[in-house]
Coordinates of C-alpha atoms and ligand atoms in Angstrom, one line a residue:
M9 CA 112.6 118.3 99.1
T10 CA 114.9 120.7 100.9
T11 CA 117.1 119.7 103.8
E12 CA 119.1 122.9 104.4
L13 CA 119.2 124.1 107.9
A14 CA 119.5 127.8 108.1
T15 CA 116.5 129.5 106.5
E16 CA 114.3 126.9 105.0
T17 CA 112.2 124.4 106.9
P18 CA 113.8 121.0 106.9
A19 CA 112.0 118.3 104.9
W20 CA 109.6 116.1 107.0
W21 CA 111.6 113.0 106.2
T22 CA 114.6 114.3 108.2
R23 CA 112.6 113.5 111.3
A24 CA 111.0 110.3 109.8
V25 CA 111.7 106.6 110.3
V26 CA 110.9 104.1 107.6
Y27 CA 109.9 100.5 108.1
Q28 CA 110.4 98.0 105.3
I29 CA 107.9 95.2 104.8
Y30 CA 108.8 92.2 102.7
P31 CA 105.1 91.2 102.1
R32 CA 105.5 87.5 101.4
S33 CA 107.2 87.0 104.8
F34 CA 105.3 89.5 106.9
A35 CA 101.9 88.0 107.8
D36 CA 99.5 85.6 106.0
S37 CA 95.8 86.3 106.3
N38 CA 94.3 83.6 104.1
G39 CA 96.1 80.5 105.1
D40 CA 98.1 79.8 101.9
G41 CA 101.5 80.1 103.6
I42 CA 102.4 83.4 101.9
G43 CA 102.2 86.8 103.5
D44 CA 99.7 89.2 101.9
L45 CA 97.9 92.6 102.1
G46 CA 95.4 91.3 104.6
G47 CA 98.2 90.3 106.9
I48 CA 99.8 93.7 106.7
R49 CA 96.4 95.3 107.4
A50 CA 96.0 93.1 110.5
K51 CA 99.4 94.2 111.8
L52 CA 99.2 98.0 111.2
D53 CA 98.8 98.7 114.9
H54 CA 102.1 97.0 115.6
L55 CA 103.7 99.6 113.3
A56 CA 101.7 102.5 114.6
E57 CA 102.7 101.6 118.2
L58 CA 106.3 101.3 117.1
G59 CA 106.0 104.9 115.9
V60 CA 107.3 104.6 112.4
D61 CA 106.3 107.3 109.9
V62 CA 106.6 105.5 106.6
I63 CA 106.0 102.0 105.4
W64 CA 107.9 100.8 102.4
L65 CA 106.4 97.7 100.7
S66 CA 108.7 95.4 98.7
P67 CA 106.9 94.7 95.3
I68 CA 103.3 93.5 95.4
Y69 CA 102.6 93.9 91.6
R70 CA 101.7 91.0 89.4
S71 CA 104.7 88.8 88.9
P72 CA 105.8 85.3 88.1
Q73 CA 107.8 85.6 91.3
A74 CA 111.1 84.4 89.8
D75 CA 112.8 87.0 92.1
N76 CA 110.0 87.3 94.7
G77 CA 108.2 90.1 92.9
Y78 CA 111.3 92.0 91.6
D79 CA 110.3 90.6 88.2
I80 CA 107.1 92.5 87.3
S81 CA 104.6 91.5 84.6
D82 CA 102.0 94.2 85.3
Y83 CA 102.8 97.4 87.0
E84 CA 99.2 98.4 87.3
D85 CA 97.8 95.5 89.3
I86 CA 98.4 93.6 92.5
D87 CA 99.6 90.0 92.4
P88 CA 96.7 87.7 93.4
L89 CA 99.1 86.1 95.9
F90 CA 99.0 89.3 97.8
G91 CA 95.4 90.6 97.2
T92 CA 93.6 93.0 94.9
L93 CA 93.7 96.6 94.0
A94 CA 90.6 97.2 96.1
E95 CA 92.3 95.7 99.1
F96 CA 95.4 97.8 98.4
D97 CA 93.2 101.0 98.5
Q98 CA 91.9 99.8 101.9
L99 CA 95.4 99.3 103.2
L100 CA 96.5 102.7 101.9
A101 CA 93.5 104.3 103.7
E102 CA 94.2 102.5 106.9
V103 CA 97.9 103.5 106.8
H104 CA 96.9 107.1 106.3
E105 CA 94.3 106.9 109.0
R106 CA 97.1 106.1 111.4
G107 CA 99.1 109.1 110.3
M108 CA 101.7 107.0 108.4
K109 CA 102.7 107.1 104.8
L110 CA 103.1 104.3 102.2
V111 CA 105.9 103.9 99.8
M112 CA 105.9 101.5 96.8
D113 CA 108.9 99.7 95.4
L114 CA 109.6 100.8 91.8
V115 CA 111.4 98.2 89.7
V116 CA 112.0 99.8 86.4
N117 CA 115.5 98.8 85.5
H118 CA 113.9 95.6 84.2
T119 CA 110.5 93.9 83.9
S120 CA 109.6 90.3 83.9
D121 CA 110.1 88.5 80.6
E122 CA 106.3 87.8 80.9
H123 CA 105.5 91.5 80.8
P124 CA 103.5 92.2 77.6
W125 CA 106.1 94.8 76.6
F126 CA 108.8 92.1 76.5
V127 CA 106.5 89.5 75.0
E128 CA 106.0 91.9 72.1
S129 CA 109.6 93.0 72.0
R130 CA 110.9 89.5 71.6
S131 CA 108.3 88.6 68.9
S132 CA 110.2 90.1 66.0
R133 CA 113.0 92.4 65.1
D134 CA 110.7 95.0 63.7
N135 CA 108.1 94.9 66.5
P136 CA 107.3 98.5 67.6
K137 CA 108.5 97.5 71.1
R138 CA 111.7 95.9 70.0
D139 CA 113.7 98.9 71.1
W140 CA 112.1 99.0 74.5
Y141 CA 114.7 96.4 75.6
I142 CA 118.4 96.0 74.9
W143 CA 119.0 93.7 72.0
R144 CA 122.4 93.1 70.4
D145 CA 123.7 90.8 67.7
P146 CA 126.1 88.0 68.7
V147 CA 129.8 88.8 68.5
D148 CA 131.8 85.9 67.1
A149 CA 128.8 83.7 68.0
H150 CA 129.0 84.8 71.6
E151 CA 127.5 87.3 74.0
P152 CA 128.0 90.9 73.0
N153 CA 130.3 91.6 76.0
G154 CA 131.5 90.0 79.2
W155 CA 129.0 91.2 81.7
T156 CA 127.7 88.7 84.2
S157 CA 124.3 88.5 85.8
A158 CA 124.1 89.4 89.5
F159 CA 122.5 85.9 89.9
S160 CA 125.3 83.9 88.2
G161 CA 126.0 83.2 84.5
P162 CA 126.2 85.7 81.6
A163 CA 124.0 88.9 81.6
W164 CA 122.9 88.1 78.1
S165 CA 120.5 85.4 76.8
L166 CA 120.1 84.4 73.2
D167 CA 116.6 84.6 71.9
T168 CA 116.4 82.0 69.2
T169 CA 113.3 83.5 67.5
T170 CA 115.2 86.5 66.3
G171 CA 118.8 85.4 66.8
Q172 CA 119.8 88.3 69.1
Y173 CA 120.8 88.5 72.7
Y174 CA 118.9 90.5 75.3
L175 CA 120.5 92.1 78.3
H176 CA 119.5 91.1 81.9
L177 CA 121.7 92.4 84.7
F178 CA 119.7 90.0 86.9
A179 CA 118.0 86.8 86.0
A180 CA 117.2 85.8 82.5
K181 CA 113.5 86.4 83.5
Q182 CA 114.4 90.0 84.2
P183 CA 115.2 91.7 80.9
D184 CA 116.6 95.3 81.2
L185 CA 114.4 98.1 79.8
N186 CA 116.1 100.5 77.3
W187 CA 115.9 103.9 79.0
Q188 CA 117.4 105.6 76.0
N189 CA 114.0 105.1 74.4
P190 CA 111.8 108.1 75.3
E191 CA 108.7 105.9 74.9
V192 CA 110.0 103.7 77.7
R193 CA 110.6 106.7 80.0
G194 CA 107.1 108.1 79.1
A195 CA 105.4 104.8 80.0
V196 CA 107.2 104.5 83.3
F197 CA 106.5 108.1 84.3
A198 CA 102.8 107.7 83.4
M199 CA 102.7 104.6 85.6
M200 CA 104.3 106.4 88.5
N201 CA 101.9 109.2 88.2
R202 CA 99.0 106.8 88.4
W203 CA 100.3 105.4 91.7
L204 CA 100.7 108.8 93.1
D205 CA 97.2 109.8 92.0
R206 CA 96.0 106.7 93.8
G207 CA 97.5 108.2 96.9
V208 CA 100.9 106.5 97.5
D209 CA 103.5 108.7 99.2
G210 CA 106.6 107.9 97.2
F211 CA 108.9 105.3 95.8
R212 CA 111.9 103.2 96.7
M213 CA 113.6 102.8 93.4
D214 CA 115.2 99.4 92.7
V215 CA 118.8 99.5 91.3
I216 CA 117.9 102.9 89.8
N217 CA 121.5 103.8 89.0
F218 CA 121.6 100.8 86.6
I219 CA 119.0 102.3 84.2
A220 CA 121.7 104.3 82.4
K221 CA 124.1 102.1 80.5
T222 CA 127.2 103.4 78.8
E223 CA 126.5 102.8 75.2
S224 CA 130.1 102.0 74.2
E225 CA 130.3 99.2 76.7
L226 CA 127.3 97.3 75.5
V227 CA 129.4 95.6 72.8
G228 CA 133.1 94.7 73.2
E229 CA 135.6 94.1 75.9
S230 CA 133.7 95.5 78.8
V231 CA 133.5 93.2 81.9
H232 CA 131.6 95.4 84.4
P233 CA 128.9 98.0 83.6
S234 CA 129.6 101.5 84.7
M235 CA 126.9 104.0 85.4
G236 CA 125.9 105.8 82.2
A237 CA 126.3 109.6 82.2
Q238 CA 122.6 110.1 81.4
I239 CA 121.5 109.0 84.8
H240 CA 121.2 112.5 86.1
D241 CA 119.2 113.6 83.0
Y242 CA 116.8 110.6 83.5
L243 CA 116.2 111.4 87.2
Q244 CA 115.7 115.1 86.5
E245 CA 113.2 114.3 83.8
M246 CA 111.4 111.9 86.2
H247 CA 111.3 114.7 88.7
R248 CA 109.8 117.1 86.2
E249 CA 107.3 114.6 84.8
V250 CA 106.2 112.9 88.1
F251 CA 107.2 114.7 91.2
A252 CA 107.2 118.4 90.4
G253 CA 104.5 120.3 92.2
R254 CA 103.7 117.5 94.7
D255 CA 107.1 116.6 96.0
T256 CA 107.1 118.1 99.4
E257 CA 104.8 115.5 100.9
L258 CA 106.6 112.6 99.1
I259 CA 109.7 110.6 99.8
T260 CA 112.0 109.2 97.1
V261 CA 115.0 106.9 97.8
G262 CA 117.1 105.3 95.1
E263 CA 118.8 102.0 95.6
M264 CA 122.3 102.4 94.1
P265 CA 124.8 99.6 94.3
G266 CA 128.4 101.0 93.9
V267 CA 127.4 104.6 94.3
T268 CA 130.2 106.9 95.6
V269 CA 129.6 109.6 98.2
E270 CA 130.5 112.2 95.5
D271 CA 127.8 110.8 93.2
A272 CA 125.3 110.7 96.1
A273 CA 125.9 114.4 96.8
L274 CA 124.7 115.0 93.2
F275 CA 121.8 112.6 93.3
T276 CA 120.5 114.1 96.6
G277 CA 121.5 117.8 96.5
A278 CA 118.2 119.6 97.1
E279 CA 118.6 122.1 94.3
R280 CA 119.2 119.4 91.7
N281 CA 115.7 117.9 91.8
E282 CA 116.7 114.2 91.5
L283 CA 116.1 112.1 94.7
D284 CA 115.7 112.7 98.4
M285 CA 118.2 110.1 99.4
V286 CA 120.0 107.0 98.1
F287 CA 120.8 103.6 99.6
Q288 CA 124.6 103.2 99.3
F289 CA 126.4 99.9 99.6
E290 CA 129.9 100.8 100.9
H291 CA 129.3 99.8 104.5
V292 CA 127.5 96.5 103.6
G293 CA 130.3 95.5 101.3
L294 CA 133.2 95.8 103.8
D295 CA 132.9 92.1 104.8
H296 CA 132.8 90.8 101.2
S297 CA 136.1 89.7 99.7
D298 CA 137.2 90.3 96.1
A299 CA 136.0 86.8 95.4
G300 CA 132.4 87.9 95.9
K301 CA 129.8 88.4 98.5
F302 CA 129.7 84.7 99.6
D303 CA 133.3 84.9 100.6
N304 CA 132.9 86.3 104.1
L305 CA 135.6 88.6 105.6
P306 CA 135.8 89.2 109.3
F307 CA 134.0 92.3 110.6
D308 CA 136.2 95.4 111.1
L309 CA 134.6 98.1 113.2
V310 CA 137.2 100.7 112.3
A311 CA 136.5 100.2 108.7
L312 CA 132.7 100.6 109.3
K313 CA 133.1 103.8 111.4
T314 CA 135.5 105.2 108.8
S315 CA 133.1 104.5 106.0
L316 CA 129.9 105.8 107.6
A317 CA 131.7 108.9 108.9
R318 CA 132.9 109.7 105.3
W319 CA 129.2 109.6 104.2
Q320 CA 128.2 111.7 107.1
T321 CA 130.7 114.4 106.2
G322 CA 130.3 114.0 102.5
L323 CA 126.5 114.8 102.7
A324 CA 126.7 117.2 105.6
S325 CA 126.1 120.5 103.7
S326 CA 124.2 119.2 100.7
G327 CA 122.3 116.0 100.2
W328 CA 121.0 113.5 102.7
N329 CA 121.8 110.0 104.0
S330 CA 119.6 107.0 104.3
L331 CA 120.7 104.8 107.2
Y332 CA 120.4 101.0 107.2
F333 CA 122.1 97.9 108.5
G334 CA 119.7 95.4 107.0
N335 CA 117.1 94.7 104.4
H336 CA 115.7 91.8 102.4
D337 CA 119.0 91.5 100.5
Q338 CA 121.3 91.5 103.6
P339 CA 121.9 89.1 106.4
R340 CA 120.1 89.8 109.7
S341 CA 122.0 92.7 111.3
V342 CA 122.2 91.2 114.8
S343 CA 123.8 88.1 113.4
R344 CA 126.1 89.9 111.1
F345 CA 127.3 92.7 113.3
G346 CA 126.2 91.8 116.9
D347 CA 126.2 88.7 119.1
D348 CA 122.9 87.0 118.4
R349 CA 123.3 84.5 121.2
R350 CA 124.6 85.7 124.6
Y351 CA 124.0 89.5 124.0
R352 CA 121.1 89.5 121.5
Y353 CA 119.1 92.1 123.4
E354 CA 122.2 94.3 124.0
S355 CA 123.7 94.1 120.6
A356 CA 120.4 94.5 118.7
T357 CA 119.7 97.7 120.7
L358 CA 123.3 98.9 120.3
L359 CA 123.0 98.6 116.6
A360 CA 119.7 100.4 116.6
T361 CA 121.2 103.2 118.8
I362 CA 124.2 103.7 116.6
L363 CA 122.2 103.7 113.4
H364 CA 119.3 105.9 114.5
L365 CA 121.7 108.5 116.0
H366 CA 123.5 109.1 112.8
R367 CA 122.3 112.0 110.6
G368 CA 120.0 110.7 107.9
T369 CA 116.7 108.8 107.6
P370 CA 116.8 105.4 109.4
Y371 CA 115.2 102.3 107.8
I372 CA 114.1 99.4 110.0
Y373 CA 113.7 96.0 108.3
Q374 CA 110.8 93.9 109.4
G375 CA 111.8 91.7 112.4
D376 CA 114.8 93.9 113.4
E377 CA 112.5 95.5 116.0
I378 CA 112.5 92.2 117.9
G379 CA 116.1 91.2 117.1
M380 CA 115.3 88.4 114.6
T381 CA 118.4 86.5 113.6
N382 CA 119.8 84.7 110.6
A383 CA 117.7 81.7 109.4
N384 CA 119.7 78.8 110.9
F385 CA 119.2 76.8 107.6
E386 CA 121.3 73.7 107.2
S387 CA 120.4 72.1 103.9
I388 CA 120.1 73.5 100.4
E389 CA 116.4 72.4 100.3
Q390 CA 115.6 75.1 102.8
Y391 CA 116.8 77.9 100.5
K392 CA 114.4 79.6 98.1
D393 CA 116.3 82.7 96.8
I394 CA 117.3 82.6 93.2
E395 CA 120.7 84.2 94.0
S396 CA 121.6 81.6 96.6
L397 CA 120.3 78.7 94.6
N398 CA 122.1 79.8 91.4
H399 CA 125.3 80.5 93.4
F400 CA 125.2 77.0 95.0
A401 CA 124.6 75.3 91.7
E402 CA 127.4 77.2 90.0
V403 CA 130.2 76.8 92.6
V404 CA 129.3 73.2 93.6
G405 CA 129.1 72.4 89.8
A406 CA 132.7 73.8 89.6
G407 CA 133.9 71.5 92.4
A408 CA 133.3 73.4 95.6
E409 CA 132.5 71.4 98.8
P410 CA 128.8 71.7 99.4
A411 CA 129.2 71.9 103.2
T412 CA 131.6 74.9 102.8
V413 CA 129.2 76.7 100.5
L414 CA 126.3 76.0 102.8
E415 CA 128.3 77.4 105.7
Q416 CA 128.9 80.6 103.7
M417 CA 125.3 80.8 102.8
A418 CA 124.2 80.4 106.4
F419 CA 126.0 83.7 107.0
R420 CA 125.3 85.6 103.8
S421 CA 122.2 84.3 101.9
R422 CA 119.4 86.8 101.3
D423 CA 117.0 84.1 102.7
N424 CA 118.4 84.9 106.2
A425 CA 116.2 88.0 106.1
R426 CA 113.3 86.4 104.4
T427 CA 112.1 83.9 106.9
P428 CA 108.6 84.7 108.3
V429 CA 108.2 87.4 110.9
Q430 CA 107.9 85.7 114.2
W431 CA 104.8 86.9 115.9
T432 CA 104.0 84.4 118.6
P433 CA 105.6 81.3 120.2
G434 CA 102.8 79.2 118.6
P435 CA 102.7 77.1 115.4
H436 CA 104.5 78.6 112.4
A437 CA 105.3 81.5 114.7
G438 CA 101.8 82.9 114.2
F439 CA 102.8 83.9 110.7
T440 CA 100.3 81.5 109.0
T441 CA 98.0 78.6 109.7
A442 CA 99.4 76.6 106.8
E443 CA 102.9 75.4 105.7
P444 CA 104.8 78.6 105.2
W445 CA 106.5 79.2 101.8
I446 CA 109.9 79.2 103.6
H447 CA 110.9 77.6 106.9
V448 CA 110.3 79.5 110.1
N449 CA 113.5 80.1 112.1
S450 CA 114.0 77.4 114.6
N451 CA 114.3 80.0 117.4
A452 CA 110.8 81.3 116.9
S453 CA 109.5 79.9 120.2
T454 CA 111.8 82.3 122.1
I455 CA 112.3 85.1 119.6
N456 CA 108.9 86.5 118.7
V457 CA 106.8 89.7 118.9
Q458 CA 104.6 88.5 121.7
T459 CA 107.5 87.5 123.9
D460 CA 109.6 90.5 123.1
R461 CA 106.8 93.0 123.9
A462 CA 106.2 91.3 127.2
A463 CA 109.9 91.5 128.2
G464 CA 109.7 94.9 130.0
D465 CA 113.0 96.6 130.1
R466 CA 114.5 94.0 127.9
S467 CA 112.1 94.5 125.0
I468 CA 113.9 95.4 121.8
F469 CA 110.6 96.7 120.4
D470 CA 110.2 99.1 123.3
F471 CA 113.8 100.3 122.8
Y472 CA 113.1 101.0 119.1
R473 CA 109.9 102.8 120.1
R474 CA 111.8 105.1 122.4
L475 CA 114.6 105.7 119.9
I476 CA 112.0 106.8 117.3
G477 CA 110.4 109.0 119.9
V478 CA 113.7 110.7 120.5
R479 CA 114.1 111.5 116.8
H480 CA 110.6 112.9 116.6
E481 CA 111.2 115.1 119.7
L482 CA 114.7 116.5 119.3
P483 CA 115.9 118.4 116.3
V484 CA 119.5 117.6 117.2
V485 CA 118.8 113.9 116.3
A486 CA 117.4 114.8 112.9
L487 CA 119.7 117.6 112.0
G488 CA 122.7 117.9 114.3
E489 CA 126.2 118.0 112.9
F490 CA 128.1 114.7 113.2
A491 CA 131.6 114.3 114.5
L492 CA 133.3 110.9 115.0
L493 CA 135.4 110.4 118.1
E494 CA 138.1 107.8 118.7
P495 CA 138.1 106.7 115.0
E496 CA 140.9 104.1 115.6
H497 CA 139.4 102.4 118.6
P498 CA 138.7 98.8 117.7
A499 CA 135.6 98.4 119.9
L500 CA 134.3 101.8 120.8
Y501 CA 131.8 103.6 118.5
A502 CA 131.6 107.2 119.7
F503 CA 130.4 110.4 118.2
T504 CA 128.7 113.6 118.9
R505 CA 125.8 115.4 117.3
T506 CA 125.5 119.1 117.7
L507 CA 122.8 121.7 116.9
G508 CA 123.1 125.1 118.4
G509 CA 123.5 124.7 122.1
D510 CA 122.3 121.1 122.1
R511 CA 124.9 118.3 122.1
L512 CA 124.4 114.5 122.1
L513 CA 127.2 112.1 122.9
V514 CA 126.7 108.6 121.6
L515 CA 128.8 105.8 123.0
G516 CA 128.6 102.1 122.0
N517 CA 130.8 99.2 123.1
W518 CA 130.8 97.0 120.0
S519 CA 132.2 93.9 121.8
N520 CA 131.7 91.2 124.3
E521 CA 134.3 92.7 126.7
R522 CA 133.9 95.4 129.3
L523 CA 135.4 98.6 128.0
R524 CA 136.9 101.4 130.0
L525 CA 136.3 104.8 128.3
P526 CA 139.3 106.7 127.1
E527 CA 140.3 109.5 129.5
G528 CA 138.3 112.7 129.0
L529 CA 135.9 111.3 126.5
A530 CA 132.8 111.5 128.7
D531 CA 133.7 114.4 131.0
D532 CA 130.6 116.4 131.7
P533 CA 128.5 114.4 129.3
G534 CA 125.1 115.8 130.5
T535 CA 122.1 113.5 131.3
R536 CA 121.6 110.1 129.9
L537 CA 118.8 110.2 127.3
I538 CA 118.6 106.5 126.4
G539 CA 120.6 103.4 127.1
N540 CA 120.4 99.6 127.0
Y541 CA 121.5 98.8 130.6
P542 CA 119.3 99.7 133.5
E543 CA 122.2 100.9 135.6
W544 CA 125.5 102.3 134.4
H545 CA 128.9 103.4 135.5
E546 CA 130.2 106.6 133.9
A547 CA 133.7 105.4 133.1
V548 CA 132.8 102.0 131.8
L549 CA 130.7 100.4 129.1
E550 CA 129.5 96.9 129.6
P551 CA 129.4 94.4 126.7
W552 CA 127.4 95.9 123.9
E553 CA 126.3 98.7 126.1
A554 CA 125.0 101.8 124.2
R555 CA 124.4 105.1 125.9
V556 CA 123.3 108.5 124.6
Y557 CA 123.9 111.6 126.7
R558 CA 122.4 115.0 126.1
R559 CA 123.9 118.3 127.2
S560 CA 121.8 121.3 126.4
E561 CA 122.3 125.0 127.2
R562 CA 118.6 125.5 126.9
A563 CA 116.6 125.3 130.1
G564 CA 114.4 122.3 130.7
A565 CA 116.5 119.8 128.9
E566 CA 114.7 116.8 130.5
P567 CA 115.4 113.3 129.5
V568 CA 112.6 112.2 127.1
A569 CA 112.9 108.5 127.2
Ligands
GLC625 C1 117.5 95.0 94.1 C2 116.5 94.3 95.1 C3 116.8 92.8 95.0 C4 116.5 92.3 93.6 C5 117.3 93.1 92.6 C6 116.8 92.9 91.2 O1 118.8 94.8 94.5 O2 116.6 94.8 96.3 O3 116.0 92.1 95.9 O4 116.8 91.0 93.5 O5 117.3 94.5 92.8 O6 115.5 93.5 91.1
CA626 CA1 98.4 84.6 101.9

């Protein structure tokens, strides 16, 4: 798991690109309207041709699907919605045959309330599994503290059988496990080992910094949980019990809302044996107001550059970044940060260029490789996500105007990223032969894989393919030192990457206006390695134009894409 440059070989994942699949929305193979393992198997060549190295699957374990599988009732089995264990083994073999790796989602901050562990735990106060979850007595006939659930309402539910509250940082159907209990840790580690023995190549760990609670906060005045101090012990113990001895071929990434760059340096420092990288949230929180994520603030490029540059610097000598603009919890990146109408091709490829040229491991969310947009939903009936539905009920119940809330949700809801992948211009976008579980985006007849891949030099897929190729080919993309240029410029995103005598200059015009480059910025830039306009003028960037130049002191520095 080492990333250091000088003497040791850099870890394989410094050169790797990860592709995230949200299975229920990827491809349906059996005509029930829900994506499944058969659908993924049928589309593996799409991913192999794109050139990604790793596939991360959002949860496919048995689940009541209260939070689309992030509420697991059996860690050892595949939900029948998605397939069987035998089919999973086939999928894994087919992924490996194509030279790719497969990463599972690990959701162990909480289980489903239908997991046998919780069914036992709630059955009586002296059940041996009582202490596997977090139970507290009422305080003055109320919740033990003031924590709220990420999906609205209190983070505690009273269980009438035993008269105690249990903690759920997410839905009431997602009770939090008690990581202080060594039996819980042992059971989780054993389960992880079984998946690794089965052949999976690592884990994306759901809200993993939440597993450690600060004991003194669990009862009393506390309003927001803070990360418990034992988190590093838990992760080091996990490393010893699960990863030690086989970690060099694996990849581990911890999802960590609220993590600071200082924490991240500890979580990902190679010598500490915790995680390879974390998903941080700073840059995806810049457009949330203090009133919460549904209160949308205007996008501010200077703030984004400043934030990402701090992470680049903060993890430059020790640790490693993961790079993402979107996932199943975020709006579509081209709708959020780009112009998803007039400049959809240009802005989708600019976003890809900026992201993939940072130092770190890039993550592509399904559909981003063809520039899929926000959902275009107009009525509450179209939404399926528990967070969105609970939010709507809560704020409309408190008097908010439904139309205003729907407008906010049309920009922010997690369902924007969860509409079916658009494969063809045909019925249901080629995702299914039946009624899909969630509406297909109304733009599917023009935005789809088939149309994009036939679009020649305006194919977003092809642009991603070339970007991934550049990372595989040039060590400077994986490892080069990062330096931000023109930090205060409101529309220009410019930086260099340098490794030995090799230098990349990355330029992006994050706007709908033509932009004249600042004097001297692109003097002697070298040759253009990749860009999203077929012709270009050295001193000018067209709307959403992105361009990467390479200047190398070594001989034979030919453009590779
Ligand atoms: C993570 C997941 C999200 C889920 C939550 C609870 O943030 O990415 O989809 O709802 O954890 O498991
Ligand atoms: Ca299906």
